[in-house]
Amino acid sequence: MSGLEETLELIQASVFPLTDEEKSSDNLLSQGCCKVQQWNTDEPIPREDLLKGISGARGLLCLLSDKIDKKVLDAAGSNLKVISTLSVGVDHLDLVEIKKRGIRVGYTPDVLTDATAELAVALLLTTCRRLPEAIGEVKNGGWTSWKPLWLCGYGLTNSTVGIIGLGRIGQAIARRLKPFGVQRFLYTGRQPKPEEAAEFQAEFVPIHQLAAESDFVVVTCALTSETKGLCNKDFFQKMKNTAVFINISRGDVVNQEDLYQALLNNQIGAAGLDVTTPEPLPTSHPLLSLKNCVILPHVGSATHGTRNTMSVIAANNLLAGLKDEPMPSEFKL
């Protein structure tokens, strides 16, 4: 078995104390410090099953699709000591309530930086060079002959790239885009990061300036109360009508209705999204009707190696928390 297959034995698992009988059992799930109650499918656990199954648990290993709020914590009871999430984002966790109850939180930062940055660059190139449209034309017979302006898109050479959130992933994206001949990098965030920005000679600017001067805007910031709805009608109106907008952070950072109108009215050139609200996006959503919008199903970290390592870290975070030991990656509350 691969490391991923082995550690998936713990995915979305509620962990309970062992009885003396279970400690002496030969059952593999009962070896060591805990027994596992597992939701054994890739589909998200229904909320009613989560509420029922978590009662009395000491630990919980969850996914970003699981909303862990006060109701879930109440259902778990006072035994719950640790929550380990198979994600770098923690916006699905009620951190205020979790901290109030003294519950430790494990997460999986760093390991998915490269995979997500690679996906961001792939999505940017796919969007700006109109690759889904081009592939569609080949398949549906629209490719007739060479035409000077047919399916022309936008290139990175001599461009200005604006990055909202120059954290680990933002830096990794800039590092990959620089060899494409990007002339200028802009970034915005809570505060300047001169040491990190020096590698790309990136300029810290207000968000309205970033919107107005960028040929490509890449959103990599965390979802917080300050960033929710950050990219809205006002933001898109400031962008160039040839600019390409890319979001790989969280869907709620963007007002999707405002984005739809901006794309429909050609206020901006195109958009590429790896995250949406909700997820999955309904097939009837108007964004899916637009040729200048490329949408992926939240696959930023979807490489075998990355998901394998994330699973190992998440499982080890959970086990360390149960033993009151230091976690490999603990989110400090």
PDB file of N, CA and C in Angstrom, residues 63-164:
ATOM      1  N   LEU A  63     -11.890  17.175   6.356  1.00  0.00           N
ATOM      2  CA  LEU A  63     -11.500  17.786   5.095  1.00  0.00           C
ATOM      3  C   LEU A  63     -12.008  19.217   5.048  1.00  0.00           C
ATOM      4  N   LEU A  64     -11.558  19.998   4.065  1.00  0.00           N
ATOM      5  CA  LEU A  64     -12.011  21.383   3.966  1.00  0.00           C
ATOM      6  C   LEU A  64     -13.483  21.474   3.586  1.00  0.00           C
ATOM      7  N   SER A  65     -14.074  20.371   3.137  1.00  0.00           N
ATOM      8  CA  SER A  65     -15.498  20.345   2.813  1.00  0.00           C
ATOM      9  C   SER A  65     -16.372  20.107   4.044  1.00  0.00           C
ATOM     10  N   ASP A  66     -15.752  19.851   5.192  1.00  0.00           N
ATOM     11  CA  ASP A  66     -16.493  19.614   6.435  1.00  0.00           C
ATOM     12  C   ASP A  66     -16.533  20.895   7.277  1.00  0.00           C
ATOM     13  N   LYS A  67     -17.708  21.419   7.504  1.00  0.00           N
ATOM     14  CA  LYS A  67     -17.836  22.624   8.317  1.00  0.00           C
ATOM     15  C   LYS A  67     -17.873  22.224   9.787  1.00  0.00           C
ATOM     16  N   ILE A  68     -16.833  22.597  10.495  1.00  0.00           N
ATOM     17  CA  ILE A  68     -16.723  22.249  11.911  1.00  0.00           C
ATOM     18  C   ILE A  68     -17.064  23.494  12.725  1.00  0.00           C
ATOM     19  N   ASP A  69     -18.342  23.576  13.121  1.00  0.00           N
ATOM     20  CA  ASP A  69     -18.846  24.747  13.817  1.00  0.00           C
ATOM     21  C   ASP A  69     -19.292  24.378  15.230  1.00  0.00           C
ATOM     22  N   LYS A  70     -19.947  25.310  15.900  1.00  0.00           N
ATOM     23  CA  LYS A  70     -20.374  25.101  17.279  1.00  0.00           C
ATOM     24  C   LYS A  70     -21.279  23.878  17.417  1.00  0.00           C
ATOM     25  N   LYS A  71     -22.148  23.669  16.442  1.00  0.00           N
ATOM     26  CA  LYS A  71     -23.065  22.536  16.514  1.00  0.00           C
ATOM     27  C   LYS A  71     -22.309  21.211  16.498  1.00  0.00           C
ATOM     28  N   VAL A  72     -21.295  21.117  15.664  1.00  0.00           N
ATOM     29  CA  VAL A  72     -20.483  19.902  15.616  1.00  0.00           C
ATOM     30  C   VAL A  72     -19.699  19.740  16.912  1.00  0.00           C
ATOM     31  N   LEU A  73     -19.125  20.824  17.401  1.00  0.00           N
ATOM     32  CA  LEU A  73     -18.342  20.760  18.638  1.00  0.00           C
ATOM     33  C   LEU A  73     -19.220  20.379  19.830  1.00  0.00           C
ATOM     34  N   ASP A  74     -20.432  20.903  19.861  1.00  0.00           N
ATOM     35  CA  ASP A  74     -21.367  20.523  20.923  1.00  0.00           C
ATOM     36  C   ASP A  74     -21.703  19.040  20.846  1.00  0.00           C
ATOM     37  N   ALA A  75     -21.886  18.550  19.615  1.00  0.00           N
ATOM     38  CA  ALA A  75     -22.209  17.130  19.422  1.00  0.00           C
ATOM     39  C   ALA A  75     -21.051  16.242  19.864  1.00  0.00           C
ATOM     40  N   ALA A  76     -19.818  16.720  19.665  1.00  0.00           N
ATOM     41  CA  ALA A  76     -18.646  15.939  20.074  1.00  0.00           C
ATOM     42  C   ALA A  76     -18.566  15.825  21.586  1.00  0.00           C
ATOM     43  N   GLY A  77     -18.816  16.914  22.271  1.00  0.00           N
ATOM     44  CA  GLY A  77     -18.722  16.895  23.727  1.00  0.00           C
ATOM     45  C   GLY A  77     -17.338  17.242  24.226  1.00  0.00           C
ATOM     46  N   SER A  78     -17.171  17.152  25.506  1.00  0.00           N
ATOM     47  CA  SER A  78     -15.946  17.624  26.151  1.00  0.00           C
ATOM     48  C   SER A  78     -14.748  16.715  25.926  1.00  0.00           C
ATOM     49  N   ASN A  79     -14.958  15.507  25.378  1.00  0.00           N
ATOM     50  CA  ASN A  79     -13.828  14.613  25.109  1.00  0.00           C
ATOM     51  C   ASN A  79     -12.948  15.094  23.966  1.00  0.00           C
ATOM     52  N   LEU A  80     -13.470  15.910  23.067  1.00  0.00           N
ATOM     53  CA  LEU A  80     -12.733  16.300  21.863  1.00  0.00           C
ATOM     54  C   LEU A  80     -11.523  17.157  22.225  1.00  0.00           C
ATOM     55  N   LYS A  81     -10.342  16.676  21.879  1.00  0.00           N
ATOM     56  CA  LYS A  81      -9.102  17.342  22.249  1.00  0.00           C
ATOM     57  C   LYS A  81      -8.313  17.845  21.048  1.00  0.00           C
ATOM     58  N   VAL A  82      -8.547  17.277  19.851  1.00  0.00           N
ATOM     59  CA  VAL A  82      -7.735  17.641  18.697  1.00  0.00           C
ATOM     60  C   VAL A  82      -8.567  17.516  17.424  1.00  0.00           C
ATOM     61  N   ILE A  83      -8.360  18.490  16.521  1.00  0.00           N
ATOM     62  CA  ILE A  83      -8.937  18.458  15.178  1.00  0.00           C
ATOM     63  C   ILE A  83      -7.789  18.576  14.190  1.00  0.00           C
ATOM     64  N   SER A  84      -7.698  17.640  13.270  1.00  0.00           N
ATOM     65  CA  SER A  84      -6.674  17.680  12.232  1.00  0.00           C
ATOM     66  C   SER A  84      -7.367  17.809  10.883  1.00  0.00           C
ATOM     67  N   THR A  85      -7.015  18.838  10.123  1.00  0.00           N
ATOM     68  CA  THR A  85      -7.642  19.051   8.828  1.00  0.00           C
ATOM     69  C   THR A  85      -6.655  18.786   7.696  1.00  0.00           C
ATOM     70  N   LEU A  86      -7.125  18.096   6.676  1.00  0.00           N
ATOM     71  CA  LEU A  86      -6.307  17.775   5.504  1.00  0.00           C
ATOM     72  C   LEU A  86      -6.344  18.969   4.553  1.00  0.00           C
ATOM     73  N   SER A  87      -5.800  20.089   5.009  1.00  0.00           N
ATOM     74  CA  SER A  87      -5.812  21.317   4.207  1.00  0.00           C
ATOM     75  C   SER A  87      -4.869  22.320   4.838  1.00  0.00           C
ATOM     76  N   VAL A  88      -4.483  23.314   4.049  1.00  0.00           N
ATOM     77  CA  VAL A  88      -3.747  24.443   4.614  1.00  0.00           C
ATOM     78  C   VAL A  88      -4.722  25.507   5.072  1.00  0.00           C
ATOM     79  N   GLY A  89      -5.868  25.634   4.402  1.00  0.00           N
ATOM     80  CA  GLY A  89      -6.890  26.585   4.808  1.00  0.00           C
ATOM     81  C   GLY A  89      -7.662  26.086   6.013  1.00  0.00           C
ATOM     82  N   VAL A  90      -8.067  27.008   6.879  1.00  0.00           N
ATOM     83  CA  VAL A  90      -8.813  26.642   8.088  1.00  0.00           C
ATOM     84  C   VAL A  90     -10.111  27.433   8.196  1.00  0.00           C
ATOM     85  N   ASP A  91     -10.567  28.008   7.080  1.00  0.00           N
ATOM     86  CA  ASP A  91     -11.772  28.832   7.124  1.00  0.00           C
ATOM     87  C   ASP A  91     -13.040  28.003   7.326  1.00  0.00           C
ATOM     88  N   HIS A  92     -12.933  26.677   7.224  1.00  0.00           N
ATOM     89  CA  HIS A  92     -14.089  25.809   7.490  1.00  0.00           C
ATOM     90  C   HIS A  92     -14.194  25.451   8.973  1.00  0.00           C
ATOM     91  N   LEU A  93     -13.250  25.920   9.766  1.00  0.00           N
ATOM     92  CA  LEU A  93     -13.236  25.647  11.207  1.00  0.00           C
ATOM     93  C   LEU A  93     -13.631  26.896  11.979  1.00  0.00           C
ATOM     94  N   ASP A  94     -14.492  26.743  12.972  1.00  0.00           N
ATOM     95  CA  ASP A  94     -14.856  27.855  13.850  1.00  0.00           C
ATOM     96  C   ASP A  94     -13.744  28.003  14.885  1.00  0.00           C
ATOM     97  N   LEU A  95     -12.722  28.771  14.532  1.00  0.00           N
ATOM     98  CA  LEU A  95     -11.525  28.851  15.356  1.00  0.00           C
ATOM     99  C   LEU A  95     -11.780  29.525  16.701  1.00  0.00           C
ATOM    100  N   VAL A  96     -12.700  30.474  16.733  1.00  0.00           N
ATOM    101  CA  VAL A  96     -13.023  31.147  17.996  1.00  0.00           C
ATOM    102  C   VAL A  96     -13.598  30.146  18.992  1.00  0.00           C
ATOM    103  N   GLU A  97     -14.548  29.353  18.526  1.00  0.00           N
ATOM    104  CA  GLU A  97     -15.186  28.364  19.400  1.00  0.00           C
ATOM    105  C   GLU A  97     -14.208  27.246  19.759  1.00  0.00           C
ATOM    106  N   ILE A  98     -13.369  26.860  18.813  1.00  0.00           N
ATOM    107  CA  ILE A  98     -12.385  25.807  19.058  1.00  0.00           C
ATOM    108  C   ILE A  98     -11.378  26.249  20.119  1.00  0.00           C
ATOM    109  N   LYS A  99     -10.912  27.479  19.997  1.00  0.00           N
ATOM    110  CA  LYS A  99      -9.958  28.005  20.983  1.00  0.00           C
ATOM    111  C   LYS A  99     -10.594  28.095  22.355  1.00  0.00           C
ATOM    112  N   LYS A 100     -11.850  28.512  22.409  1.00  0.00           N
ATOM    113  CA  LYS A 100     -12.566  28.641  23.675  1.00  0.00           C
ATOM    114  C   LYS A 100     -12.614  27.304  24.415  1.00  0.00           C
ATOM    115  N   ARG A 101     -12.675  26.215  23.661  1.00  0.00           N
ATOM    116  CA  ARG A 101     -12.778  24.883  24.266  1.00  0.00           C
ATOM    117  C   ARG A 101     -11.427  24.216  24.491  1.00  0.00           C
ATOM    118  N   GLY A 102     -10.345  24.908  24.147  1.00  0.00           N
ATOM    119  CA  GLY A 102      -9.014  24.357  24.372  1.00  0.00           C
ATOM    120  C   GLY A 102      -8.661  23.201  23.461  1.00  0.00           C
ATOM    121  N   ILE A 103      -9.239  23.168  22.265  1.00  0.00           N
ATOM    122  CA  ILE A 103      -8.978  22.091  21.309  1.00  0.00           C
ATOM    123  C   ILE A 103      -7.805  22.489  20.418  1.00  0.00           C
ATOM    124  N   ARG A 104      -6.873  21.591  20.213  1.00  0.00           N
ATOM    125  CA  ARG A 104      -5.729  21.846  19.344  1.00  0.00           C
ATOM    126  C   ARG A 104      -6.113  21.586  17.886  1.00  0.00           C
ATOM    127  N   VAL A 105      -5.448  22.291  16.971  1.00  0.00           N
ATOM    128  CA  VAL A 105      -5.746  22.165  15.551  1.00  0.00           C
ATOM    129  C   VAL A 105      -4.466  21.863  14.775  1.00  0.00           C
ATOM    130  N   GLY A 106      -4.509  20.821  13.955  1.00  0.00           N
ATOM    131  CA  GLY A 106      -3.417  20.513  13.047  1.00  0.00           C
ATOM    132  C   GLY A 106      -3.835  20.802  11.614  1.00  0.00           C
ATOM    133  N   TYR A 107      -2.878  21.244  10.785  1.00  0.00           N
ATOM    134  CA  TYR A 107      -3.168  21.516   9.376  1.00  0.00           C
ATOM    135  C   TYR A 107      -1.955  21.140   8.525  1.00  0.00           C
ATOM    136  N   THR A 108      -2.007  21.401   7.218  1.00  0.00           N
ATOM    137  CA  THR A 108      -0.946  20.894   6.327  1.00  0.00           C
ATOM    138  C   THR A 108      -0.362  22.008   5.454  1.00  0.00           C
ATOM    139  N   PRO A 109       0.342  22.982   6.045  1.00  0.00           N
ATOM    140  CA  PRO A 109       0.926  24.060   5.247  1.00  0.00           C
ATOM    141  C   PRO A 109       2.185  23.601   4.517  1.00  0.00           C
ATOM    142  N   ASP A 110       2.728  24.490   3.694  1.00  0.00           N
ATOM    143  CA  ASP A 110       4.024  24.309   3.029  1.00  0.00           C
ATOM    144  C   ASP A 110       4.030  23.218   1.967  1.00  0.00           C
ATOM    145  N   VAL A 111       3.554  22.021   2.303  1.00  0.00           N
ATOM    146  CA  VAL A 111       3.710  20.883   1.414  1.00  0.00           C
ATOM    147  C   VAL A 111       2.988  21.077   0.088  1.00  0.00           C
ATOM    148  N   LEU A 112       1.906  21.844   0.057  1.00  0.00           N
ATOM    149  CA  LEU A 112       1.153  22.003  -1.186  1.00  0.00           C
ATOM    150  C   LEU A 112       1.524  23.270  -1.959  1.00  0.00           C
ATOM    151  N   THR A 113       2.538  24.001  -1.486  1.00  0.00           N
ATOM    152  CA  THR A 113       2.908  25.269  -2.124  1.00  0.00           C
ATOM    153  C   THR A 113       3.279  25.086  -3.590  1.00  0.00           C
ATOM    154  N   ASP A 114       4.189  24.162  -3.876  1.00  0.00           N
ATOM    155  CA  ASP A 114       4.666  23.992  -5.253  1.00  0.00           C
ATOM    156  C   ASP A 114       3.562  23.491  -6.183  1.00  0.00           C
ATOM    157  N   ALA A 115       2.797  22.512  -5.716  1.00  0.00           N
ATOM    158  CA  ALA A 115       1.725  21.969  -6.563  1.00  0.00           C
ATOM    159  C   ALA A 115       0.693  23.045  -6.887  1.00  0.00           C
ATOM    160  N   THR A 116       0.342  23.858  -5.894  1.00  0.00           N
ATOM    161  CA  THR A 116      -0.653  24.907  -6.116  1.00  0.00           C
ATOM    162  C   THR A 116      -0.114  25.998  -7.026  1.00  0.00           C
ATOM    163  N   ALA A 117       1.156  26.346  -6.865  1.00  0.00           N
ATOM    164  CA  ALA A 117       1.764  27.349  -7.736  1.00  0.00           C
ATOM    165  C   ALA A 117       1.821  26.859  -9.184  1.00  0.00           C
ATOM    166  N   GLU A 118       2.154  25.593  -9.367  1.00  0.00           N
ATOM    167  CA  GLU A 118       2.172  25.021 -10.719  1.00  0.00           C
ATOM    168  C   GLU A 118       0.793  25.088 -11.358  1.00  0.00           C
ATOM    169  N   LEU A 119      -0.227  24.750 -10.569  1.00  0.00           N
ATOM    170  CA  LEU A 119      -1.592  24.784 -11.084  1.00  0.00           C
ATOM    171  C   LEU A 119      -1.992  26.219 -11.428  1.00  0.00           C
ATOM    172  N   ALA A 120      -1.601  27.182 -10.610  1.00  0.00           N
ATOM    173  CA  ALA A 120      -1.936  28.582 -10.869  1.00  0.00           C
ATOM    174  C   ALA A 120      -1.354  29.047 -12.195  1.00  0.00           C
ATOM    175  N   VAL A 121      -0.098  28.687 -12.451  1.00  0.00           N
ATOM    176  CA  VAL A 121       0.541  29.064 -13.718  1.00  0.00           C
ATOM    177  C   VAL A 121      -0.139  28.356 -14.884  1.00  0.00           C
ATOM    178  N   ALA A 122      -0.465  27.070 -14.713  1.00  0.00           N
ATOM    179  CA  ALA A 122      -1.161  26.335 -15.762  1.00  0.00           C
ATOM    180  C   ALA A 122      -2.519  26.961 -16.068  1.00  0.00           C
ATOM    181  N   LEU A 123      -3.246  27.344 -15.021  1.00  0.00           N
ATOM    182  CA  LEU A 123      -4.556  27.961 -15.195  1.00  0.00           C
ATOM    183  C   LEU A 123      -4.424  29.323 -15.866  1.00  0.00           C
ATOM    184  N   LEU A 124      -3.423  30.097 -15.475  1.00  0.00           N
ATOM    185  CA  LEU A 124      -3.208  31.401 -16.087  1.00  0.00           C
ATOM    186  C   LEU A 124      -2.930  31.252 -17.581  1.00  0.00           C
ATOM    187  N   LEU A 125      -2.028  30.357 -17.949  1.00  0.00           N
ATOM    188  CA  LEU A 125      -1.696  30.152 -19.356  1.00  0.00           C
ATOM    189  C   LEU A 125      -2.884  29.599 -20.142  1.00  0.00           C
ATOM    190  N   THR A 126      -3.602  28.672 -19.528  1.00  0.00           N
ATOM    191  CA  THR A 126      -4.788  28.100 -20.173  1.00  0.00           C
ATOM    192  C   THR A 126      -5.823  29.167 -20.470  1.00  0.00           C
ATOM    193  N   THR A 127      -5.992  30.084 -19.513  1.00  0.00           N
ATOM    194  CA  THR A 127      -6.999  31.132 -19.656  1.00  0.00           C
ATOM    195  C   THR A 127      -6.571  32.197 -20.652  1.00  0.00           C
ATOM    196  N   CYS A 128      -5.351  32.702 -20.493  1.00  0.00           N
ATOM    197  CA  CYS A 128      -4.934  33.831 -21.334  1.00  0.00           C
ATOM    198  C   CYS A 128      -4.704  33.421 -22.781  1.00  0.00           C
ATOM    199  N   ARG A 129      -4.372  32.150 -23.030  1.00  0.00           N
ATOM    200  CA  ARG A 129      -4.185  31.683 -24.406  1.00  0.00           C
ATOM    201  C   ARG A 129      -5.407  30.944 -24.950  1.00  0.00           C
ATOM    202  N   ARG A 130      -6.511  30.991 -24.200  1.00  0.00           N
ATOM    203  CA  ARG A 130      -7.823  30.500 -24.656  1.00  0.00           C
ATOM    204  C   ARG A 130      -7.767  29.027 -25.093  1.00  0.00           C
ATOM    205  N   LEU A 131      -7.056  28.225 -24.331  1.00  0.00           N
ATOM    206  CA  LEU A 131      -6.864  26.822 -24.712  1.00  0.00           C
ATOM    207  C   LEU A 131      -8.157  26.008 -24.724  1.00  0.00           C
ATOM    208  N   PRO A 132      -9.072  26.159 -23.742  1.00  0.00           N
ATOM    209  CA  PRO A 132     -10.314  25.380 -23.838  1.00  0.00           C
ATOM    210  C   PRO A 132     -11.107  25.694 -25.105  1.00  0.00           C
ATOM    211  N   GLU A 133     -11.143  26.971 -25.494  1.00  0.00           N
ATOM    212  CA  GLU A 133     -11.823  27.339 -26.737  1.00  0.00           C
ATOM    213  C   GLU A 133     -11.145  26.691 -27.938  1.00  0.00           C
ATOM    214  N   ALA A 134      -9.816  26.725 -27.950  1.00  0.00           N
ATOM    215  CA  ALA A 134      -9.066  26.165 -29.070  1.00  0.00           C
ATOM    216  C   ALA A 134      -9.294  24.659 -29.197  1.00  0.00           C
ATOM    217  N   ILE A 135      -9.261  23.970 -28.057  1.00  0.00           N
ATOM    218  CA  ILE A 135      -9.503  22.521 -28.072  1.00  0.00           C
ATOM    219  C   ILE A 135     -10.910  22.227 -28.568  1.00  0.00           C
ATOM    220  N   GLY A 136     -11.864  23.041 -28.117  1.00  0.00           N
ATOM    221  CA  GLY A 136     -13.245  22.867 -28.551  1.00  0.00           C
ATOM    222  C   GLY A 136     -13.410  23.042 -30.047  1.00  0.00           C
ATOM    223  N   GLU A 137     -12.706  24.018 -30.615  1.00  0.00           N
ATOM    224  CA  GLU A 137     -12.803  24.253 -32.058  1.00  0.00           C
ATOM    225  C   GLU A 137     -12.242  23.085 -32.860  1.00  0.00           C
ATOM    226  N   VAL A 138     -11.179  22.470 -32.347  1.00  0.00           N
ATOM    227  CA  VAL A 138     -10.630  21.292 -33.020  1.00  0.00           C
ATOM    228  C   VAL A 138     -11.646  20.153 -33.012  1.00  0.00           C
ATOM    229  N   LYS A 139     -12.314  19.972 -31.892  1.00  0.00           N
ATOM    230  CA  LYS A 139     -13.238  18.847 -31.741  1.00  0.00           C
ATOM    231  C   LYS A 139     -14.568  19.054 -32.462  1.00  0.00           C
ATOM    232  N   ASN A 140     -15.018  20.315 -32.548  1.00  0.00           N
ATOM    233  CA  ASN A 140     -16.348  20.532 -33.140  1.00  0.00           C
ATOM    234  C   ASN A 140     -16.320  20.953 -34.602  1.00  0.00           C
ATOM    235  N   GLY A 141     -15.135  20.940 -35.209  1.00  0.00           N
ATOM    236  CA  GLY A 141     -15.028  21.272 -36.622  1.00  0.00           C
ATOM    237  C   GLY A 141     -14.888  22.744 -36.913  1.00  0.00           C
ATOM    238  N   GLY A 142     -14.681  23.560 -35.886  1.00  0.00           N
ATOM    239  CA  GLY A 142     -14.524  24.992 -36.099  1.00  0.00           C
ATOM    240  C   GLY A 142     -13.185  25.390 -36.691  1.00  0.00           C
ATOM    241  N   TRP A 143     -12.228  24.481 -36.648  1.00  0.00           N
ATOM    242  CA  TRP A 143     -10.901  24.741 -37.218  1.00  0.00           C
ATOM    243  C   TRP A 143     -10.968  24.513 -38.725  1.00  0.00           C
ATOM    244  N   THR A 144     -10.947  25.611 -39.462  1.00  0.00           N
ATOM    245  CA  THR A 144     -11.055  25.507 -40.925  1.00  0.00           C
ATOM    246  C   THR A 144      -9.728  25.823 -41.598  1.00  0.00           C
ATOM    247  N   SER A 145      -9.185  26.991 -41.328  1.00  0.00           N
ATOM    248  CA  SER A 145      -7.889  27.358 -41.888  1.00  0.00           C
ATOM    249  C   SER A 145      -7.219  28.342 -40.950  1.00  0.00           C
ATOM    250  N   TRP A 146      -5.965  28.663 -41.237  1.00  0.00           N
ATOM    251  CA  TRP A 146      -5.243  29.624 -40.406  1.00  0.00           C
ATOM    252  C   TRP A 146      -5.794  31.021 -40.647  1.00  0.00           C
ATOM    253  N   LYS A 147      -6.065  31.757 -39.569  1.00  0.00           N
ATOM    254  CA  LYS A 147      -6.582  33.118 -39.677  1.00  0.00           C
ATOM    255  C   LYS A 147      -5.752  34.017 -38.758  1.00  0.00           C
ATOM    256  N   PRO A 148      -5.398  35.218 -39.218  1.00  0.00           N
ATOM    257  CA  PRO A 148      -4.456  36.060 -38.467  1.00  0.00           C
ATOM    258  C   PRO A 148      -4.855  36.345 -37.021  1.00  0.00           C
ATOM    259  N   LEU A 149      -6.121  36.612 -36.738  1.00  0.00           N
ATOM    260  CA  LEU A 149      -6.530  37.021 -35.392  1.00  0.00           C
ATOM    261  C   LEU A 149      -7.413  35.997 -34.689  1.00  0.00           C
ATOM    262  N   TRP A 150      -7.589  34.838 -35.289  1.00  0.00           N
ATOM    263  CA  TRP A 150      -8.463  33.816 -34.708  1.00  0.00           C
ATOM    264  C   TRP A 150      -7.862  33.250 -33.421  1.00  0.00           C
ATOM    265  N   LEU A 151      -8.627  33.259 -32.344  1.00  0.00           N
ATOM    266  CA  LEU A 151      -8.240  32.710 -31.044  1.00  0.00           C
ATOM    267  C   LEU A 151      -6.990  33.364 -30.455  1.00  0.00           C
ATOM    268  N   CYS A 152      -6.773  34.630 -30.785  1.00  0.00           N
ATOM    269  CA  CYS A 152      -5.649  35.340 -30.179  1.00  0.00           C
ATOM    270  C   CYS A 152      -5.947  35.606 -28.700  1.00  0.00           C
ATOM    271  N   GLY A 153      -4.926  35.440 -27.876  1.00  0.00           N
ATOM    272  CA  GLY A 153      -5.058  35.716 -26.454  1.00  0.00           C
ATOM    273  C   GLY A 153      -4.039  36.736 -26.013  1.00  0.00           C
ATOM    274  N   TYR A 154      -3.577  36.600 -24.781  1.00  0.00           N
ATOM    275  CA  TYR A 154      -2.651  37.567 -24.209  1.00  0.00           C
ATOM    276  C   TYR A 154      -1.408  36.848 -23.695  1.00  0.00           C
ATOM    277  N   GLY A 155      -0.239  37.481 -23.873  1.00  0.00           N
ATOM    278  CA  GLY A 155       1.018  36.874 -23.467  1.00  0.00           C
ATOM    279  C   GLY A 155       1.619  37.512 -22.232  1.00  0.00           C
ATOM    280  N   LEU A 156       2.572  36.821 -21.611  1.00  0.00           N
ATOM    281  CA  LEU A 156       3.209  37.287 -20.381  1.00  0.00           C
ATOM    282  C   LEU A 156       4.411  38.196 -20.631  1.00  0.00           C
ATOM    283  N   THR A 157       5.030  38.107 -21.796  1.00  0.00           N
ATOM    284  CA  THR A 157       6.226  38.892 -22.067  1.00  0.00           C
ATOM    285  C   THR A 157       5.938  40.383 -21.932  1.00  0.00           C
ATOM    286  N   ASN A 158       6.792  41.067 -21.156  1.00  0.00           N
ATOM    287  CA  ASN A 158       6.683  42.512 -20.914  1.00  0.00           C
ATOM    288  C   ASN A 158       5.398  42.915 -20.182  1.00  0.00           C
ATOM    289  N   SER A 159       4.782  41.966 -19.493  1.00  0.00           N
ATOM    290  CA  SER A 159       3.523  42.248 -18.803  1.00  0.00           C
ATOM    291  C   SER A 159       3.765  42.677 -17.359  1.00  0.00           C
ATOM    292  N   THR A 160       2.683  43.144 -16.731  1.00  0.00           N
ATOM    293  CA  THR A 160       2.664  43.449 -15.297  1.00  0.00           C
ATOM    294  C   THR A 160       1.747  42.446 -14.613  1.00  0.00           C
ATOM    295  N   VAL A 161       2.265  41.759 -13.620  1.00  0.00           N
ATOM    296  CA  VAL A 161       1.500  40.767 -12.869  1.00  0.00           C
ATOM    297  C   VAL A 161       1.273  41.283 -11.453  1.00  0.00           C
ATOM    298  N   GLY A 162       0.012  41.318 -11.042  1.00  0.00           N
ATOM    299  CA  GLY A 162      -0.330  41.719  -9.690  1.00  0.00           C
ATOM    300  C   GLY A 162      -0.737  40.518  -8.852  1.00  0.00           C
ATOM    301  N   ILE A 163      -0.158  40.390  -7.678  1.00  0.00           N
ATOM    302  CA  ILE A 163      -0.430  39.254  -6.797  1.00  0.00           C
ATOM    303  C   ILE A 163      -1.069  39.756  -5.513  1.00  0.00           C
ATOM    304  N   ILE A 164      -2.255  39.277  -5.232  1.00  0.00           N
ATOM    305  CA  ILE A 164      -2.946  39.643  -3.992  1.00  0.00           C
ATOM    306  C   ILE A 164      -2.601  38.587  -2.944  1.00  0.00           C
TER     307      ILE A 164
END
